[in-house]
Amino acid sequence: MPIAYLWSDYLASNGGPTYLKSMEWDQACSHYENWDVVLLGASRAERGYNPAIFGSHGIRFFNFGTSAQSMVNASVLTKNILSSACQIKEIWIDMHPASFKDDALESTADLIQNIAFIEAPYEIAWKSRDFRSINLLMKRWFCENGTVTLGTAQYHKLGYVSVDKKLSQDLIAQIPNFKPFVSSDFYPGKKSLQALEEIIQLCKEKHVELKWIISPVSIFNSEVDMNRLLDVLMPMAATNNIDLVNFAHLEGIETAHHFYDEKHLNSNGVAVFNQALLDTLYQQ
Amino acid sequence: MVFQSWNFIVFLFVVIGVHSLTRSHWRWLILLLASYFFYGLTGWAPLILLWVTTIWTFQIGSVLGNLKDQSKRYRILLVSVFFQVGLLGIFKYLGFFESLIQALLHLFHQPSMAQWHHFILPLGISFYTFQSMGYVFDVYYKIRKPEAHMGHYALFVSFFPQIQSGPIGRSKKMLPQFGNIPNLTMGQFRFYCTLFIWGLMKKLVIADRLGNYIDPIYSQPSAHGAWVWSWTLALYTFQLYADFSAYSDMARAIAGFLGIEIPENFLYPYKANNVTDFWRRWHLSLSGWLRDYIYTPVLFAFKKYKEGAIVLAIIITFVICGIWHGPKMTFVIFGFTQALLLLFEYLTKEKRAAVQSKLPTGFYQSFSVLLTFITISFCFILFRAENMSETQTILSEFSNWSMAPFKSYLAEKNLSRLLGIILMIVMFVLSEERVEKKLRSESIAPTWQTLFVMMVLVLIGIAGVLGKDEFIYFQF
């Protein structure tokens, strides 16, 4: 084991939902030749789209959302997913300001440790331009046969992680008097926007349809950040003929009942949101 | 009835008194009656028009909510938009269209038409029309279910703290608050008191005092020269901001006293580093409305034209933004100018980024902020001027860069007072964000808060300009 690994305060364990979905994708892709949708995005994607709901409408759906997945890492995943043996009709990306921050070591650490694609960890480490990523890459080399910690998250099939909790009483008490954020330093990062351009190009080359989805947000979400992201995304979507489905404020979704924390939908929220998404896309 | 008048203060005390004695789930009724009383003071006709808009949009919302057929829903949405825009057009823009037709007839040497009947502009019609149209759009886009409670909806359209000049509220945020209006905590009460006093200070000490230096120049626009006009334009930019943000703060505070949260309208716009950024910070409730209900649908409707869709969406959005402000050609050109500036920034994004990478960050940032401020101040000529000929007069003043008129201006206005004005603006710019963040946090000690309010009241007493009733945005 390299000494460098011991120095780092930023480690990701081998295992967890990313490990499981990566393994599952390998098998699923070889088992089924055609996939309707592969979803990318951060934890809001991982916990916000239930492939079983889409599957019940005949849509073969794989959720490749991973914890804190940045746009830079999403572009590497897109490249690898589109190079897989199976055919993919559509790539969906769950859009949120958090994915557009250029510094994304949490996601990098998780993916370097757990992703099954052979070249992806090297590219992710290289793109991060951070010594800690190289360190994690070394850990991956040297600990390939180490123990896998599967964690306690409720991992379902096809990449979905569900959370059945309700919003804490503390947060529910804050809702009536919550003051929206009006100030923010957020602007979509340059590297992230370049990565998004790469994803668009990759999808065009492979004739894969790209859709951008904004899943419901709670009352605690920063509207300022979301609007700054939309200012950039909308012209990109329009000029590249990409569907941008904005369900940030969806009828029937309430912070108190459909979220389990400030950012993530609980399973009740997922059911409402996924059904609305299906209805909209069917109508289209 | 303006917020800073004694009549309004008495009215507010009565409403707060009755409101606090009423059960929380019936408070909407008190607020609705108070809102109709408040608006009814402007006359029966505007009140009836408000009722027509309320009933119409409520019914349209219900119909849209129950229909599944998308093409029928779309047709009903169009009918609703035409009806509301038609009402707004009749009451606000009839004179504008008449003058356009007269100008065309004059151009083609045709005899003039007989003058049309002109209606008196109902107070706040642009604001409540957009607010209720926003509700219809929200139901159409399935952002919310149609409101089941007619009383809550009527209050949403007519809520008195915001009916005169906004902020334009969103149904998703406002309507759920009316069902059960909570009691105010002591911390909230202190916060809203401070916010009200802070708004009052911006109005009386900054906006109205600056007005004393701006109004005489605009009333006699010629023979001042470029230096006096540059100074006046800079002052007007601060005045407009101070006046409108003062109104917004006071409206938020009054709504807050009554247990209702309404949106903020500004995000320190003089710190914008380009015009696009300026519109992300200026009149947020209107720019957000335009982005969601005009820019986005137009952009995606014409997306097959790629870059052309962006050009079209920006031009349509900002021309509507200009026209919304009033039935004058100056506003149309103001909107169009903003669209051109935004398009310029969009099309030169990469080149500007390349320049930015070669310059020190601090320098580029400061230069961008200054350039944006100058550009916006210049565009506000169109915003303030009565007509195009006044605009041309002001613009022609920029051919005279002689110092003589400025020297006589300095002699007339007293240099120490002008330095006082500069100091006041600098202090305001440097402290505003910090003060407002402190106020918003609600965590400041009551003693500090009381001391702050006392200081602001003393400032109002010393430097406030009393007697100017109107806010600039009432005309819109």
Short mmCIF file of N, CA, C and O in Angstrom, two decimals, chain A residues 110-169:
data_model
loop_
_atom_site.label_atom_id
_atom_site.label_comp_id
_atom_site.label_asym_id
_atom_site.label_seq_id
_atom_site.Cartn_x
_atom_site.Cartn_y
_atom_site.Cartn_z
N ASP A 110 -15.28 8.69 -5.15
CA ASP A 110 -16.25 7.58 -5.23
C ASP A 110 -16.09 6.80 -6.54
O ASP A 110 -16.02 5.57 -6.55
N LEU A 111 -16.00 7.54 -7.64
CA LEU A 111 -15.95 6.87 -8.94
C LEU A 111 -14.62 6.14 -9.15
O LEU A 111 -14.59 5.03 -9.67
N ILE A 112 -13.51 6.77 -8.71
CA ILE A 112 -12.21 6.12 -8.89
C ILE A 112 -12.18 4.78 -8.16
O ILE A 112 -11.68 3.78 -8.66
N GLN A 113 -12.77 4.75 -7.00
CA GLN A 113 -12.76 3.51 -6.22
C GLN A 113 -13.69 2.45 -6.78
O GLN A 113 -13.39 1.27 -6.72
N ASN A 114 -14.82 2.88 -7.33
CA ASN A 114 -15.89 1.90 -7.51
C ASN A 114 -16.34 1.63 -8.95
O ASN A 114 -17.12 0.71 -9.16
N ILE A 115 -15.90 2.44 -9.88
CA ILE A 115 -16.44 2.27 -11.21
C ILE A 115 -15.78 1.07 -11.90
O ILE A 115 -14.58 0.83 -11.72
N ALA A 116 -16.56 0.30 -12.65
CA ALA A 116 -16.03 -0.92 -13.22
C ALA A 116 -15.38 -0.70 -14.59
O ALA A 116 -14.63 -1.54 -15.05
N PHE A 117 -15.68 0.42 -15.25
CA PHE A 117 -15.06 0.67 -16.55
C PHE A 117 -13.54 0.72 -16.38
O PHE A 117 -13.04 1.33 -15.43
N ILE A 118 -12.83 0.16 -17.33
CA ILE A 118 -11.38 0.01 -17.14
C ILE A 118 -10.65 1.35 -17.22
O ILE A 118 -9.82 1.68 -16.38
N GLU A 119 -10.98 2.16 -18.24
CA GLU A 119 -10.20 3.39 -18.46
C GLU A 119 -10.73 4.57 -17.64
O GLU A 119 -10.00 5.53 -17.39
N ALA A 120 -11.98 4.50 -17.27
CA ALA A 120 -12.63 5.67 -16.64
C ALA A 120 -11.89 6.21 -15.42
O ALA A 120 -11.69 7.43 -15.31
N PRO A 121 -11.44 5.36 -14.47
CA PRO A 121 -10.79 5.92 -13.27
C PRO A 121 -9.56 6.76 -13.62
O PRO A 121 -9.32 7.78 -12.97
N TYR A 122 -8.81 6.33 -14.65
CA TYR A 122 -7.61 7.09 -15.03
C TYR A 122 -8.00 8.46 -15.57
O TYR A 122 -7.41 9.47 -15.25
N GLU A 123 -9.03 8.46 -16.41
CA GLU A 123 -9.46 9.73 -17.02
C GLU A 123 -10.03 10.67 -15.95
O GLU A 123 -9.76 11.87 -15.96
N ILE A 124 -10.80 10.07 -15.05
CA ILE A 124 -11.40 10.90 -13.98
C ILE A 124 -10.29 11.50 -13.12
O ILE A 124 -10.31 12.70 -12.81
N ALA A 125 -9.30 10.68 -12.77
CA ALA A 125 -8.19 11.17 -11.93
C ALA A 125 -7.42 12.26 -12.67
O ALA A 125 -7.07 13.29 -12.10
N TRP A 126 -7.17 12.05 -13.96
CA TRP A 126 -6.41 13.01 -14.76
C TRP A 126 -7.18 14.34 -14.86
O TRP A 126 -6.61 15.41 -14.68
N LYS A 127 -8.46 14.23 -15.13
CA LYS A 127 -9.25 15.45 -15.32
C LYS A 127 -9.40 16.25 -14.02
O LYS A 127 -9.63 17.46 -14.08
N SER A 128 -9.30 15.59 -12.89
CA SER A 128 -9.51 16.33 -11.64
C SER A 128 -8.32 17.23 -11.31
O SER A 128 -8.46 18.19 -10.56
N ARG A 129 -7.12 16.93 -11.89
CA ARG A 129 -5.90 17.73 -11.63
C ARG A 129 -5.68 17.92 -10.12
O ARG A 129 -5.40 19.02 -9.65
N ASP A 130 -5.84 16.84 -9.39
CA ASP A 130 -5.71 16.93 -7.93
C ASP A 130 -4.89 15.73 -7.46
O ASP A 130 -5.20 14.59 -7.80
N PHE A 131 -3.84 15.99 -6.67
CA PHE A 131 -2.95 14.92 -6.24
C PHE A 131 -3.71 13.82 -5.49
O PHE A 131 -3.39 12.64 -5.58
N ARG A 132 -4.74 14.24 -4.76
CA ARG A 132 -5.49 13.26 -3.97
C ARG A 132 -6.17 12.21 -4.85
O ARG A 132 -6.38 11.08 -4.46
N SER A 133 -6.49 12.63 -6.09
CA SER A 133 -7.11 11.67 -7.01
C SER A 133 -6.11 10.61 -7.44
O SER A 133 -6.44 9.42 -7.57
N ILE A 134 -4.86 11.06 -7.67
CA ILE A 134 -3.80 10.10 -8.04
C ILE A 134 -3.60 9.13 -6.87
O ILE A 134 -3.44 7.92 -7.05
N ASN A 135 -3.64 9.68 -5.70
CA ASN A 135 -3.49 8.89 -4.49
C ASN A 135 -4.58 7.80 -4.42
O ASN A 135 -4.32 6.63 -4.14
N LEU A 136 -5.82 8.24 -4.72
CA LEU A 136 -6.93 7.29 -4.68
C LEU A 136 -6.80 6.23 -5.78
O LEU A 136 -7.17 5.07 -5.59
N LEU A 137 -6.25 6.68 -6.90
CA LEU A 137 -6.03 5.74 -8.00
C LEU A 137 -5.03 4.66 -7.58
O LEU A 137 -5.21 3.48 -7.86
N MET A 138 -3.99 5.09 -6.85
CA MET A 138 -3.00 4.12 -6.35
C MET A 138 -3.66 3.15 -5.37
O MET A 138 -3.38 1.96 -5.37
N LYS A 139 -4.55 3.70 -4.56
CA LYS A 139 -5.26 2.83 -3.61
C LYS A 139 -6.04 1.76 -4.37
O LYS A 139 -6.06 0.60 -3.99
N ARG A 140 -6.66 2.21 -5.47
CA ARG A 140 -7.43 1.26 -6.28
C ARG A 140 -6.52 0.15 -6.82
O ARG A 140 -6.88 -1.03 -6.80
N TRP A 141 -5.32 0.53 -7.32
CA TRP A 141 -4.39 -0.47 -7.85
C TRP A 141 -4.01 -1.49 -6.79
O TRP A 141 -4.03 -2.68 -7.01
N PHE A 142 -3.64 -0.93 -5.64
CA PHE A 142 -3.04 -1.80 -4.63
C PHE A 142 -4.04 -2.55 -3.77
O PHE A 142 -3.69 -3.51 -3.12
N CYS A 143 -5.26 -2.07 -3.74
CA CYS A 143 -6.24 -2.72 -2.86
C CYS A 143 -7.37 -3.36 -3.66
O CYS A 143 -8.51 -3.40 -3.20
N GLU A 144 -7.07 -3.78 -4.87
CA GLU A 144 -8.13 -4.28 -5.75
C GLU A 144 -8.88 -5.46 -5.14
O GLU A 144 -10.07 -5.64 -5.35
N ASN A 145 -8.18 -6.23 -4.35
CA ASN A 145 -8.84 -7.39 -3.75
C ASN A 145 -9.26 -7.15 -2.31
O ASN A 145 -9.48 -8.09 -1.55
N GLY A 146 -9.32 -5.86 -1.91
CA GLY A 146 -9.66 -5.53 -0.53
C GLY A 146 -11.13 -5.82 -0.22
O GLY A 146 -11.91 -6.20 -1.10
N THR A 147 -11.50 -5.59 1.01
CA THR A 147 -12.88 -5.86 1.43
C THR A 147 -13.82 -4.83 0.80
O THR A 147 -13.50 -3.65 0.71
N VAL A 148 -14.98 -5.28 0.39
CA VAL A 148 -15.98 -4.37 -0.18
C VAL A 148 -17.03 -4.09 0.88
O VAL A 148 -17.64 -5.00 1.43
N THR A 149 -17.22 -2.78 1.19
CA THR A 149 -18.24 -2.40 2.18
C THR A 149 -19.49 -2.02 1.42
O THR A 149 -19.46 -1.08 0.62
N LEU A 150 -20.57 -2.72 1.65
CA LEU A 150 -21.76 -2.45 0.85
C LEU A 150 -22.63 -1.35 1.45
O LEU A 150 -23.48 -0.79 0.79
N GLY A 151 -22.42 -1.01 2.72
CA GLY A 151 -23.15 0.11 3.33
C GLY A 151 -24.59 -0.23 3.65
O GLY A 151 -25.05 -1.36 3.40
N THR A 152 -25.28 0.76 4.16
CA THR A 152 -26.66 0.51 4.61
C THR A 152 -27.71 1.10 3.69
O THR A 152 -28.90 0.96 3.93
N ALA A 153 -27.26 1.83 2.66
CA ALA A 153 -28.24 2.47 1.76
C ALA A 153 -29.14 1.42 1.12
O ALA A 153 -28.71 0.30 0.85
N GLN A 154 -30.39 1.80 0.87
CA GLN A 154 -31.38 0.89 0.32
C GLN A 154 -31.19 0.82 -1.20
O GLN A 154 -31.83 1.56 -1.95
N TYR A 155 -30.27 -0.05 -1.63
CA TYR A 155 -30.00 -0.17 -3.06
C TYR A 155 -31.00 -1.13 -3.69
O TYR A 155 -31.18 -2.26 -3.25
N HIS A 156 -31.66 -0.64 -4.76
CA HIS A 156 -32.59 -1.49 -5.50
C HIS A 156 -31.92 -1.90 -6.79
O HIS A 156 -30.80 -1.51 -7.07
N LYS A 157 -32.65 -2.61 -7.60
CA LYS A 157 -32.09 -3.00 -8.89
C LYS A 157 -31.99 -1.79 -9.82
O LYS A 157 -32.68 -0.80 -9.62
N LEU A 158 -31.17 -1.91 -10.81
CA LEU A 158 -31.03 -0.93 -11.90
C LEU A 158 -30.57 0.45 -11.42
O LEU A 158 -30.91 1.48 -12.00
N GLY A 159 -29.82 0.47 -10.35
CA GLY A 159 -29.15 1.70 -9.94
C GLY A 159 -29.88 2.60 -8.99
O GLY A 159 -29.36 3.63 -8.60
N TYR A 160 -31.11 2.27 -8.64
CA TYR A 160 -31.91 3.16 -7.80
C TYR A 160 -31.62 2.95 -6.32
O TYR A 160 -31.52 1.83 -5.85
N VAL A 161 -31.49 4.05 -5.60
CA VAL A 161 -31.32 4.00 -4.15
C VAL A 161 -32.51 4.74 -3.54
O VAL A 161 -32.72 5.91 -3.85
N SER A 162 -33.27 4.05 -2.72
CA SER A 162 -34.47 4.72 -2.18
C SER A 162 -34.24 5.12 -0.72
O SER A 162 -33.47 4.49 0.00
N VAL A 163 -34.92 6.16 -0.33
CA VAL A 163 -34.90 6.57 1.08
C VAL A 163 -36.35 6.79 1.50
O VAL A 163 -37.06 7.59 0.92
N ASP A 164 -36.78 6.02 2.50
CA ASP A 164 -38.19 6.07 2.90
C ASP A 164 -38.46 7.03 4.06
O ASP A 164 -39.57 7.12 4.55
N LYS A 165 -37.42 7.73 4.49
CA LYS A 165 -37.59 8.61 5.65
C LYS A 165 -38.51 9.79 5.34
O LYS A 165 -38.73 10.13 4.19
N LYS A 166 -38.98 10.44 6.41
CA LYS A 166 -39.73 11.69 6.25
C LYS A 166 -38.81 12.85 6.64
O LYS A 166 -37.78 12.64 7.28
N LEU A 167 -39.23 14.03 6.29
CA LEU A 167 -38.45 15.21 6.65
C LEU A 167 -38.42 15.35 8.17
O LEU A 167 -39.45 15.12 8.83
N SER A 168 -37.26 15.73 8.72
CA SER A 168 -37.16 15.83 10.18
C SER A 168 -38.07 16.93 10.72
O SER A 168 -38.38 17.89 10.00
N GLN A 169 -38.47 16.79 11.97
CA GLN A 169 -39.36 17.78 12.59
C GLN A 169 -38.71 19.16 12.63
O GLN A 169 -39.38 20.18 12.48
#
